[in-house]
PDB file of C-alpha atoms in Angstrom:
ATOM      1  CA  MET A   1     -15.063 -12.207  14.403  1.00 40.00           C
ATOM      2  CA  ARG A   2     -13.379 -15.859  13.918  1.00 38.00           C
ATOM      3  CA  PRO A   3     -10.361 -17.515  13.945  1.00 38.00           C
ATOM      4  CA  PRO A   4      -8.614 -18.042  10.304  1.00 41.00           C
ATOM      5  CA  ALA A   5     -10.313 -21.421   8.590  1.00 39.00           C
ATOM      6  CA  SER A   6      -9.041 -23.693   5.996  1.00 38.00           C
ATOM      7  CA  VAL A   7     -10.294 -23.261   2.583  1.00 39.00           C
ATOM      8  CA  PRO A   8     -11.366 -26.487   0.582  1.00 41.00           C
ATOM      9  CA  GLY A   9      -9.057 -26.630  -2.450  1.00 42.00           C
ATOM     10  CA  ARG A  10      -6.849 -24.125  -1.244  1.00 40.00           C
ATOM     11  CA  PRO A  11      -3.210 -24.182  -0.076  1.00 42.00           C
ATOM     12  CA  GLU A  12      -2.954 -24.429   3.907  1.00 42.00           C
ATOM     13  CA  PRO A  13      -0.596 -22.010   5.305  1.00 40.00           C
ATOM     14  CA  THR A  14       2.397 -23.290   6.673  1.00 37.00           C
ATOM     15  CA  PRO A  15       2.242 -24.507  10.479  1.00 33.00           C
ATOM     16  CA  TRP A  16       3.698 -21.800  12.642  1.00 38.00           C
ATOM     17  CA  ALA A  17       6.790 -23.005  14.975  1.00 29.00           C
ATOM     18  CA  ALA A  18       6.461 -22.961  18.647  1.00 27.00           C
ATOM     19  CA  SER A  19       8.688 -19.878  19.133  1.00 27.00           C
ATOM     20  CA  GLY A  20       5.760 -18.138  16.928  1.00 29.00           C
ATOM     21  CA  ARG A  21       7.516 -17.793  13.534  1.00 29.00           C
ATOM     22  CA  ARG A  22       6.262 -19.474  10.541  1.00 33.00           C
ATOM     23  CA  ALA A  23       9.123 -21.977   9.657  1.00 30.00           C
ATOM     24  CA  ARG A  24      10.898 -20.469   6.424  1.00 34.00           C
ATOM     25  CA  ASN A  25      12.307 -22.317   3.451  1.00 32.00           C
ATOM     26  CA  HIS A  26      15.746 -20.731   3.206  1.00 31.00           C
ATOM     27  CA  SER A  27      16.820 -23.138   0.159  1.00 31.00           C
ATOM     28  CA  ALA A  28      14.151 -21.542  -1.703  1.00 34.00           C
ATOM     29  CA  GLY A  29      16.283 -18.152  -1.641  1.00 35.00           C
ATOM     30  CA  ARG A  30      14.448 -16.380   1.217  1.00 37.00           C
ATOM     31  CA  SER A  31      15.908 -13.883   3.019  1.00 38.00           C
ATOM     32  CA  ASN A  32      16.482 -14.407   7.042  1.00 40.00           C
ATOM     33  CA  LEU A  33      16.602 -11.096   9.389  1.00 41.00           C
ATOM     34  CA  PRO A  34      17.617 -12.195  12.450  1.00 39.00           C
ATOM     35  CA  SER A  35      14.959 -12.713  15.302  1.00 44.00           C
ATOM     36  CA  LEU A  36      14.739  -9.581  17.647  1.00 45.00           C
ATOM     37  CA  ALA A  37      12.682 -11.534  20.179  1.00 45.00           C
ATOM     38  CA  THR A  38      11.719 -15.203  21.267  1.00 46.00           C
ATOM     39  CA  GLY A  39       8.478 -14.639  19.869  1.00 56.00           C
ATOM     40  CA  PRO A  40       6.727 -12.356  17.472  1.00 59.00           C
ATOM     41  CA  LEU A  41       5.687  -9.000  18.402  1.00 85.00           C
ATOM     42  CA  THR A  42       1.938  -8.292  17.731  1.00 95.00           C
ATOM     43  CA  TYR A  43       0.789  -6.565  15.170  1.00 97.00           C
ATOM     44  CA  LEU A  44      -0.813  -4.008  17.301  1.00 96.00           C
ATOM     45  CA  GLN A  45       2.744  -3.420  18.722  1.00 96.00           C
ATOM     46  CA  PHE A  46       4.024  -2.757  15.057  1.00 97.00           C
ATOM     47  CA  HIS A  47       1.349  -0.203  14.603  1.00 98.00           C
ATOM     48  CA  LEU A  48       2.306   1.406  17.961  1.00 97.00           C
ATOM     49  CA  ALA A  49       5.796   1.537  16.843  1.00 96.00           C
ATOM     50  CA  PHE A  50       6.029   2.093  13.302  1.00 97.00           C
ATOM     51  CA  THR A  51       2.559   3.631  11.842  1.00 98.00           C
ATOM     52  CA  LEU A  52       0.571   5.624  14.558  1.00 98.00           C
ATOM     53  CA  PRO A  53       3.551   7.759  15.621  1.00 98.00           C
ATOM     54  CA  VAL A  54       3.837   8.880  12.023  1.00 98.00           C
ATOM     55  CA  LEU A  55       0.101   9.483  11.672  1.00 98.00           C
ATOM     56  CA  VAL A  56       0.125  11.674  14.852  1.00 97.00           C
ATOM     57  CA  ALA A  57       3.166  13.820  13.818  1.00 97.00           C
ATOM     58  CA  LEU A  58       1.861  14.395  10.675  1.00 97.00           C
ATOM     59  CA  ALA A  59      -1.721  15.317  12.116  1.00 96.00           C
ATOM     60  CA  LEU A  60       0.049  17.822  14.257  1.00 95.00           C
ATOM     61  CA  LEU A  61       1.384  19.625  11.375  1.00 94.00           C
ATOM     62  CA  GLN A  62      -1.874  19.755   9.701  1.00 94.00           C
ATOM     63  CA  ARG A  63      -2.657  23.427  10.779  1.00 87.00           C
ATOM     64  CA  ARG A  64      -0.548  24.743   7.866  1.00 77.00           C
ATOM     65  CA  THR A  65      -2.616  23.261   5.578  1.00 84.00           C
ATOM     66  CA  ARG A  66      -5.751  24.819   3.912  1.00 83.00           C
ATOM     67  CA  GLU A  67      -6.990  21.897   1.367  1.00 86.00           C
ATOM     68  CA  PRO A  68     -10.407  20.798   2.420  1.00 90.00           C
ATOM     69  CA  TRP A  69     -10.667  17.315   4.308  1.00 93.00           C
ATOM     70  CA  TRP A  70     -13.539  15.362   2.124  1.00 95.00           C
ATOM     71  CA  PRO A  71     -10.983  14.314  -0.395  1.00 95.00           C
ATOM     72  CA  LEU A  72      -8.940  12.657   1.972  1.00 96.00           C
ATOM     73  CA  GLY A  73     -12.269  10.991   3.871  1.00 96.00           C
ATOM     74  CA  VAL A  74     -13.282   9.910   0.339  1.00 96.00           C
ATOM     75  CA  LEU A  75     -10.152   8.108  -0.383  1.00 97.00           C
ATOM     76  CA  VAL A  76     -10.150   6.282   3.038  1.00 98.00           C
ATOM     77  CA  GLY A  77     -13.344   5.013   2.268  1.00 97.00           C
ATOM     78  CA  VAL A  78     -12.892   3.871  -1.232  1.00 97.00           C
ATOM     79  CA  ALA A  79      -9.223   2.252  -0.154  1.00 97.00           C
ATOM     80  CA  PHE A  80     -11.389   0.225   2.825  1.00 98.00           C
ATOM     81  CA  VAL A  81     -13.917  -0.933   0.429  1.00 97.00           C
ATOM     82  CA  TYR A  82     -11.793  -1.843  -2.326  1.00 97.00           C
ATOM     83  CA  THR A  83      -9.243  -3.445  -0.367  1.00 97.00           C
ATOM     84  CA  THR A  84     -10.924  -5.500   2.015  1.00 97.00           C
ATOM     85  CA  PRO A  85     -11.914  -8.416  -0.724  1.00 98.00           C
ATOM     86  CA  TRP A  86      -8.764  -8.507  -2.194  1.00 98.00           C
ATOM     87  CA  ASP A  87      -6.784  -8.720   1.118  1.00 97.00           C
ATOM     88  CA  ASN A  88      -9.106 -11.455   2.412  1.00 97.00           C
ATOM     89  CA  TYR A  89      -8.478 -13.399  -1.074  1.00 97.00           C
ATOM     90  CA  LEU A  90      -4.882 -13.216  -0.394  1.00 96.00           C
ATOM     91  CA  VAL A  91      -5.097 -14.323   3.331  1.00 96.00           C
ATOM     92  CA  ALA A  92      -7.563 -17.101   1.963  1.00 96.00           C
ATOM     93  CA  ARG A  93      -4.992 -18.539  -0.403  1.00 94.00           C
ATOM     94  CA  ALA A  94      -1.989 -18.319   2.222  1.00 94.00           C
ATOM     95  CA  ILE A  95      -0.219 -15.777   0.164  1.00 95.00           C
ATOM     96  CA  TRP A  96       0.028 -13.803   3.290  1.00 93.00           C
ATOM     97  CA  THR A  97       0.365 -15.461   6.746  1.00 93.00           C
ATOM     98  CA  TYR A  98       0.194 -14.329  10.141  1.00 93.00           C
ATOM     99  CA  PRO A  99       0.771 -16.264  13.448  1.00 92.00           C
ATOM    100  CA  PRO A 100      -2.472 -16.372  15.537  1.00 91.00           C
ATOM    101  CA  GLU A 101      -0.932 -15.285  18.602  1.00 92.00           C
ATOM    102  CA  ALA A 102       0.408 -11.802  16.894  1.00 94.00           C
ATOM    103  CA  VAL A 103      -3.106 -10.944  15.825  1.00 95.00           C
ATOM    104  CA  MET A 104      -6.176  -9.795  18.074  1.00 95.00           C
ATOM    105  CA  ALA A 105      -8.804 -11.128  16.085  1.00 96.00           C
ATOM    106  CA  THR A 106     -10.247 -11.501  12.517  1.00 96.00           C
ATOM    107  CA  VAL A 107     -12.897 -10.588  10.531  1.00 96.00           C
ATOM    108  CA  GLY A 108     -13.368 -12.921   7.535  1.00 96.00           C
ATOM    109  CA  TYR A 109      -9.860 -14.035   7.090  1.00 96.00           C
ATOM    110  CA  VAL A 110      -8.222 -10.828   7.770  1.00 97.00           C
ATOM    111  CA  PRO A 111      -6.838  -9.471  11.288  1.00 97.00           C
ATOM    112  CA  VAL A 112      -8.498  -6.438  12.572  1.00 97.00           C
ATOM    113  CA  GLU A 113      -5.032  -4.960  12.474  1.00 97.00           C
ATOM    114  CA  GLU A 114      -4.878  -5.110   8.767  1.00 97.00           C
ATOM    115  CA  TYR A 115      -8.077  -3.709   8.118  1.00 98.00           C
ATOM    116  CA  ALA A 116      -6.635  -0.940  10.549  1.00 97.00           C
ATOM    117  CA  PHE A 117      -3.525  -0.712   8.325  1.00 98.00           C
ATOM    118  CA  PHE A 118      -5.762   0.071   5.118  1.00 96.00           C
ATOM    119  CA  VAL A 119      -7.106   3.203   6.668  1.00 97.00           C
ATOM    120  CA  ILE A 120      -3.530   4.150   8.643  1.00 98.00           C
ATOM    121  CA  GLN A 121      -1.657   3.907   5.437  1.00 98.00           C
ATOM    122  CA  THR A 122      -4.004   6.053   3.480  1.00 98.00           C
ATOM    123  CA  VAL A 123      -4.220   8.641   6.237  1.00 98.00           C
ATOM    124  CA  ILE A 124      -0.367   8.893   6.493  1.00 98.00           C
ATOM    125  CA  THR A 125      -0.034   8.978   2.700  1.00 98.00           C
ATOM    126  CA  GLY A 126      -2.956  11.691   2.428  1.00 98.00           C
ATOM    127  CA  LEU A 127      -1.640  13.830   5.365  1.00 97.00           C
ATOM    128  CA  TRP A 128       1.808  14.032   4.136  1.00 97.00           C
ATOM    129  CA  THR A 129       0.361  15.074   0.648  1.00 97.00           C
ATOM    130  CA  ARG A 130      -1.750  17.581   2.142  1.00 96.00           C
ATOM    131  CA  LEU A 131       1.382  19.191   3.735  1.00 96.00           C
ATOM    132  CA  LEU A 132       3.067  19.041   0.022  1.00 96.00           C
ATOM    133  CA  GLN A 133      -0.100  20.831  -1.120  1.00 94.00           C
ATOM    134  CA  ALA A 134       0.381  23.555   1.304  1.00 91.00           C
ATOM    135  CA  ARG A 135       4.222  24.155   0.294  1.00 91.00           C
ATOM    136  CA  TRP A 136       3.131  24.055  -3.282  1.00 91.00           C
ATOM    137  CA  PRO A 137      -0.403  24.817  -4.081  1.00 89.00           C
ATOM    138  CA  VAL A 138      -1.651  25.081  -7.344  1.00 86.00           C
ATOM    139  CA  ARG A 139      -2.568  28.363  -8.962  1.00 81.00           C
ATOM    140  CA  VAL A 140      -3.496  27.449 -12.439  1.00 84.00           C
ATOM    141  CA  GLN A 141      -5.804  24.815 -13.279  1.00 82.00           C
ATOM    142  CA  PRO A 142      -3.952  22.909 -15.824  1.00 85.00           C
ATOM    143  CA  GLU A 143      -5.699  22.430 -19.243  1.00 87.00           C
ATOM    144  CA  ALA A 144      -7.196  19.450 -20.409  1.00 85.00           C
ATOM    145  CA  ASP A 145      -4.404  17.326 -22.751  1.00 89.00           C
ATOM    146  CA  LEU A 146      -6.025  14.051 -24.312  1.00 93.00           C
ATOM    147  CA  ARG A 147      -2.559  13.097 -25.380  1.00 95.00           C
ATOM    148  CA  VAL A 148      -1.113  12.941 -21.686  1.00 95.00           C
ATOM    149  CA  ARG A 149      -4.348  11.106 -20.476  1.00 96.00           C
ATOM    150  CA  ALA A 150      -4.114   8.629 -23.302  1.00 97.00           C
ATOM    151  CA  ILE A 151      -0.445   7.953 -22.806  1.00 97.00           C
ATOM    152  CA  GLY A 152      -0.512   7.347 -19.133  1.00 97.00           C
ATOM    153  CA  ALA A 153      -3.803   5.316 -19.549  1.00 97.00           C
ATOM    154  CA  SER A 154      -2.363   3.068 -21.959  1.00 98.00           C
ATOM    155  CA  VAL A 155       0.874   2.238 -19.894  1.00 97.00           C
ATOM    156  CA  PHE A 156      -1.040   1.483 -16.953  1.00 98.00           C
ATOM    157  CA  GLY A 157      -3.416  -0.456 -18.995  1.00 98.00           C
ATOM    158  CA  VAL A 158      -0.640  -2.584 -20.728  1.00 98.00           C
ATOM    159  CA  LEU A 159       0.639  -3.072 -17.171  1.00 97.00           C
ATOM    160  CA  ALA A 160      -2.720  -4.453 -16.202  1.00 98.00           C
ATOM    161  CA  LEU A 161      -2.796  -6.838 -19.003  1.00 98.00           C
ATOM    162  CA  LEU A 162       0.377  -8.166 -17.717  1.00 97.00           C
ATOM    163  CA  GLY A 163      -0.937  -8.548 -14.417  1.00 97.00           C
ATOM    164  CA  VAL A 164      -3.782 -10.645 -15.755  1.00 97.00           C
ATOM    165  CA  ALA A 165      -1.267 -12.687 -17.433  1.00 98.00           C
ATOM    166  CA  CYS A 166       0.690 -13.095 -14.245  1.00 97.00           C
ATOM    167  CA  LEU A 167      -2.645 -14.401 -12.859  1.00 96.00           C
ATOM    168  CA  VAL A 168      -3.144 -17.108 -15.109  1.00 97.00           C
ATOM    169  CA  ALA A 169       0.307 -18.424 -15.158  1.00 97.00           C
ATOM    170  CA  ALA A 170      -0.403 -18.690 -11.291  1.00 95.00           C
ATOM    171  CA  GLY A 171       2.349 -20.258  -9.072  1.00 96.00           C
ATOM    172  CA  HIS A 172       5.315 -17.824  -8.166  1.00 97.00           C
ATOM    173  CA  TRP A 173       3.519 -15.090 -10.376  1.00 97.00           C
ATOM    174  CA  LEU A 174       0.451 -15.088  -8.386  1.00 97.00           C
ATOM    175  CA  TYR A 175       0.857 -12.692  -5.749  1.00 98.00           C
ATOM    176  CA  LEU A 176       2.832 -10.228  -8.299  1.00 98.00           C
ATOM    177  CA  GLY A 177      -0.433 -10.631 -10.665  1.00 98.00           C
ATOM    178  CA  LEU A 178      -3.011 -10.013  -7.882  1.00 98.00           C
ATOM    179  CA  ILE A 179      -1.296  -6.675  -7.107  1.00 98.00           C
ATOM    180  CA  VAL A 180      -0.754  -5.491 -10.719  1.00 98.00           C
ATOM    181  CA  ALA A 181      -4.500  -6.546 -11.995  1.00 98.00           C
ATOM    182  CA  TRP A 182      -5.918  -5.044  -8.624  1.00 98.00           C
ATOM    183  CA  ALA A 183      -4.282  -1.749  -8.782  1.00 98.00           C
ATOM    184  CA  PHE A 184      -3.309  -0.913 -12.050  1.00 98.00           C
ATOM    185  CA  PRO A 185      -6.667  -0.628 -13.984  1.00 98.00           C
ATOM    186  CA  VAL A 186      -7.571   1.788 -11.127  1.00 98.00           C
ATOM    187  CA  LEU A 187      -4.228   3.932 -12.139  1.00 98.00           C
ATOM    188  CA  ALA A 188      -5.134   3.712 -15.667  1.00 98.00           C
ATOM    189  CA  GLY A 189      -8.754   4.850 -15.018  1.00 97.00           C
ATOM    190  CA  MET A 190      -7.332   8.004 -13.175  1.00 97.00           C
ATOM    191  CA  TRP A 191      -4.907   8.826 -15.812  1.00 97.00           C
ATOM    192  CA  TRP A 192      -7.653   8.694 -18.343  1.00 97.00           C
ATOM    193  CA  LEU A 193      -9.788  11.045 -16.142  1.00 95.00           C
ATOM    194  CA  GLY A 194      -7.167  13.488 -14.743  1.00 95.00           C
ATOM    195  CA  GLY A 195      -3.665  12.520 -16.217  1.00 95.00           C
ATOM    196  CA  HIS A 196      -3.187  16.107 -16.847  1.00 95.00           C
ATOM    197  CA  LEU A 197      -3.720  17.361 -13.332  1.00 95.00           C
ATOM    198  CA  ILE A 198      -1.520  14.516 -12.385  1.00 96.00           C
ATOM    199  CA  TRP A 199       1.291  15.415 -14.618  1.00 96.00           C
ATOM    200  CA  ALA A 200       1.020  19.001 -13.936  1.00 94.00           C
ATOM    201  CA  ARG A 201       1.726  18.206 -10.217  1.00 95.00           C
ATOM    202  CA  ARG A 202       4.352  15.336 -10.936  1.00 96.00           C
ATOM    203  CA  ARG A 203       6.820  16.723  -8.584  1.00 96.00           C
ATOM    204  CA  LEU A 204       4.390  16.910  -5.574  1.00 97.00           C
ATOM    205  CA  VAL A 205       3.050  13.268  -6.459  1.00 98.00           C
ATOM    206  CA  ALA A 206       7.053  12.013  -6.409  1.00 98.00           C
ATOM    207  CA  TRP A 207       7.717  13.545  -3.388  1.00 98.00           C
ATOM    208  CA  ALA A 208       4.225  12.607  -1.821  1.00 98.00           C
ATOM    209  CA  VAL A 209       5.095   8.911  -2.693  1.00 98.00           C
ATOM    210  CA  VAL A 210       8.699   8.409  -2.325  1.00 98.00           C
ATOM    211  CA  PRO A 211       9.524   9.039   1.440  1.00 98.00           C
ATOM    212  CA  ILE A 212       6.322   7.334   2.781  1.00 98.00           C
ATOM    213  CA  THR A 213       6.856   4.358   0.435  1.00 98.00           C
ATOM    214  CA  LEU A 214      10.684   3.946   1.405  1.00 98.00           C
ATOM    215  CA  TYR A 215       9.497   4.021   5.189  1.00 98.00           C
ATOM    216  CA  LEU A 216       6.946   1.415   4.797  1.00 98.00           C
ATOM    217  CA  TRP A 217       9.338  -0.900   2.984  1.00 98.00           C
ATOM    218  CA  VAL A 218      11.730  -0.772   6.071  1.00 97.00           C
ATOM    219  CA  ALA A 219       8.785  -1.292   8.335  1.00 97.00           C
ATOM    220  CA  ASP A 220       7.413  -4.259   6.473  1.00 97.00           C
ATOM    221  CA  ARG A 221      10.988  -5.542   5.852  1.00 96.00           C
ATOM    222  CA  ILE A 222      11.375  -5.538   9.818  1.00 95.00           C
ATOM    223  CA  ALA A 223       7.986  -6.847  10.303  1.00 95.00           C
ATOM    224  CA  ILE A 224       8.627  -9.939   8.252  1.00 94.00           C
ATOM    225  CA  GLY A 225      11.701 -10.438  10.080  1.00 92.00           C
ATOM    226  CA  LEU A 226      10.105 -10.663  13.313  1.00 92.00           C
ATOM    227  CA  GLY A 227       7.629 -13.053  12.142  1.00 91.00           C
ATOM    228  CA  ILE A 228       4.431 -10.473  12.529  1.00 94.00           C
ATOM    229  CA  TRP A 229       3.326 -11.574   9.075  1.00 94.00           C
ATOM    230  CA  ASP A 230       5.107 -13.336   6.308  1.00 93.00           C
ATOM    231  CA  ILE A 231       4.881 -13.880   2.243  1.00 94.00           C
ATOM    232  CA  THR A 232       4.542 -17.714   1.216  1.00 94.00           C
ATOM    233  CA  ASP A 233       7.303 -18.593  -1.192  1.00 95.00           C
ATOM    234  CA  ALA A 234       5.239 -20.794  -3.334  1.00 96.00           C
ATOM    235  CA  THR A 235       3.373 -17.530  -4.716  1.00 96.00           C
ATOM    236  CA  ARG A 236       5.864 -14.919  -4.807  1.00 96.00           C
ATOM    237  CA  THR A 237       8.769 -14.652  -7.555  1.00 96.00           C
ATOM    238  CA  GLY A 238      11.677 -15.129  -5.086  1.00 96.00           C
ATOM    239  CA  TRP A 239      12.781 -11.451  -6.235  1.00 97.00           C
ATOM    240  CA  GLU A 240      13.844  -9.314  -3.271  1.00 96.00           C
ATOM    241  CA  ILE A 241      15.162  -5.822  -2.829  1.00 94.00           C
ATOM    242  CA  LEU A 242      17.414  -6.086   0.168  1.00 93.00           C
ATOM    243  CA  GLY A 243      15.410  -8.848   1.787  1.00 93.00           C
ATOM    244  CA  LEU A 244      12.199  -7.285   0.970  1.00 96.00           C
ATOM    245  CA  PRO A 245       9.786  -9.364  -1.259  1.00 97.00           C
ATOM    246  CA  VAL A 246       9.404  -7.279  -4.587  1.00 98.00           C
ATOM    247  CA  GLU A 247       5.919  -8.023  -4.707  1.00 98.00           C
ATOM    248  CA  GLU A 248       5.798  -6.102  -1.081  1.00 98.00           C
ATOM    249  CA  ALA A 249       7.719  -3.505  -2.579  1.00 98.00           C
ATOM    250  CA  LEU A 250       5.249  -2.703  -5.329  1.00 98.00           C
ATOM    251  CA  PHE A 251       2.300  -2.978  -2.818  1.00 98.00           C
ATOM    252  CA  PHE A 252       3.397   0.173  -1.059  1.00 98.00           C
ATOM    253  CA  LEU A 253       4.322   1.862  -4.068  1.00 98.00           C
ATOM    254  CA  VAL A 254       1.315   1.872  -6.087  1.00 98.00           C
ATOM    255  CA  THR A 255      -1.087   2.111  -2.960  1.00 98.00           C
ATOM    256  CA  ASN A 256       0.742   5.300  -2.064  1.00 98.00           C
ATOM    257  CA  LEU A 257       0.662   6.279  -5.788  1.00 98.00           C
ATOM    258  CA  LEU A 258      -3.140   5.721  -5.614  1.00 98.00           C
ATOM    259  CA  VAL A 259      -3.603   7.909  -2.789  1.00 98.00           C
ATOM    260  CA  ALA A 260      -1.321  10.778  -3.834  1.00 98.00           C
ATOM    261  CA  GLN A 261      -2.764  11.063  -7.634  1.00 97.00           C
ATOM    262  CA  GLY A 262      -6.204  10.793  -6.075  1.00 97.00           C
ATOM    263  CA  LEU A 263      -5.704  14.036  -3.636  1.00 96.00           C
ATOM    264  CA  VAL A 264      -3.990  15.640  -6.538  1.00 95.00           C
ATOM    265  CA  MET A 265      -7.153  15.256  -8.801  1.00 95.00           C
ATOM    266  CA  LEU A 266      -9.472  16.501  -6.081  1.00 93.00           C
ATOM    267  CA  GLU A 267      -7.024  19.516  -5.196  1.00 90.00           C
ATOM    268  CA  ARG A 268      -8.580  22.969  -5.667  1.00 77.00           C
ATOM    269  CA  VAL A 269      -6.798  25.934  -7.284  1.00 67.00           C
ATOM    270  CA  ARG A 270      -5.559  28.432  -4.794  1.00 61.00           C
ATOM    271  CA  ARG A 271      -5.596  32.050  -6.381  1.00 52.00           C
ATOM    272  CA  ASP A 272      -4.942  33.685  -2.746  1.00 53.00           C
ATOM    273  CA  GLY A 273      -1.311  34.423  -1.304  1.00 47.00           C
TER     274      GLY A 273
END
């Protein structure tokens, strides 16, 4: 473990003020959530307040579920492995920044609490999806439909190419491009392999994704306002949803979609009562 280091040829993170909050460029159109403390809450405190209570509550409700646990375990492992290099790149490029006093330690460029977030978010969305699967079990295996699979894969494939275009444009399009080019090829592959399964369970997927995403949007907005982390102006579009950068909103939407779709593709048919 080591503190964040500067990277040759990459933009330096904006210095953190003595109060612990990063200096913000309000003239660039950034929103300003009033500070609720003299210094930032820590990332660990964020988890204790916003993510771990939800995880524990959902875990206590799992006695109602009958789905096997291995699909969620697989998704947690894949999410951790696939997100780790991507997240390290973002922090190294100062696209995401953290005040040093808000985190316990870093591995590579990423705080240990951020690595925990990979796991916690996947588990939260997975546990919520399992509850919905218990309420709406799949009774009949949907027939393979190449047309549905091809349409879904094509839509996400085209969007992935737009993400690559944003990467090439860089600048204010960089963060958006990194999200789209990272997540949408996977979504395209999921639809090509199991789009008929996802389409047949579209109501469940929507209910799995929307509530958790809305909650994480609120939590993320509060965390940014309290200075636990921040998004650099120079690499984001400046578009916001009630003060939340649109890139952050998209990130939580697509990552929850990846989890919900993955569990739907791996769920078993229940023919019992």
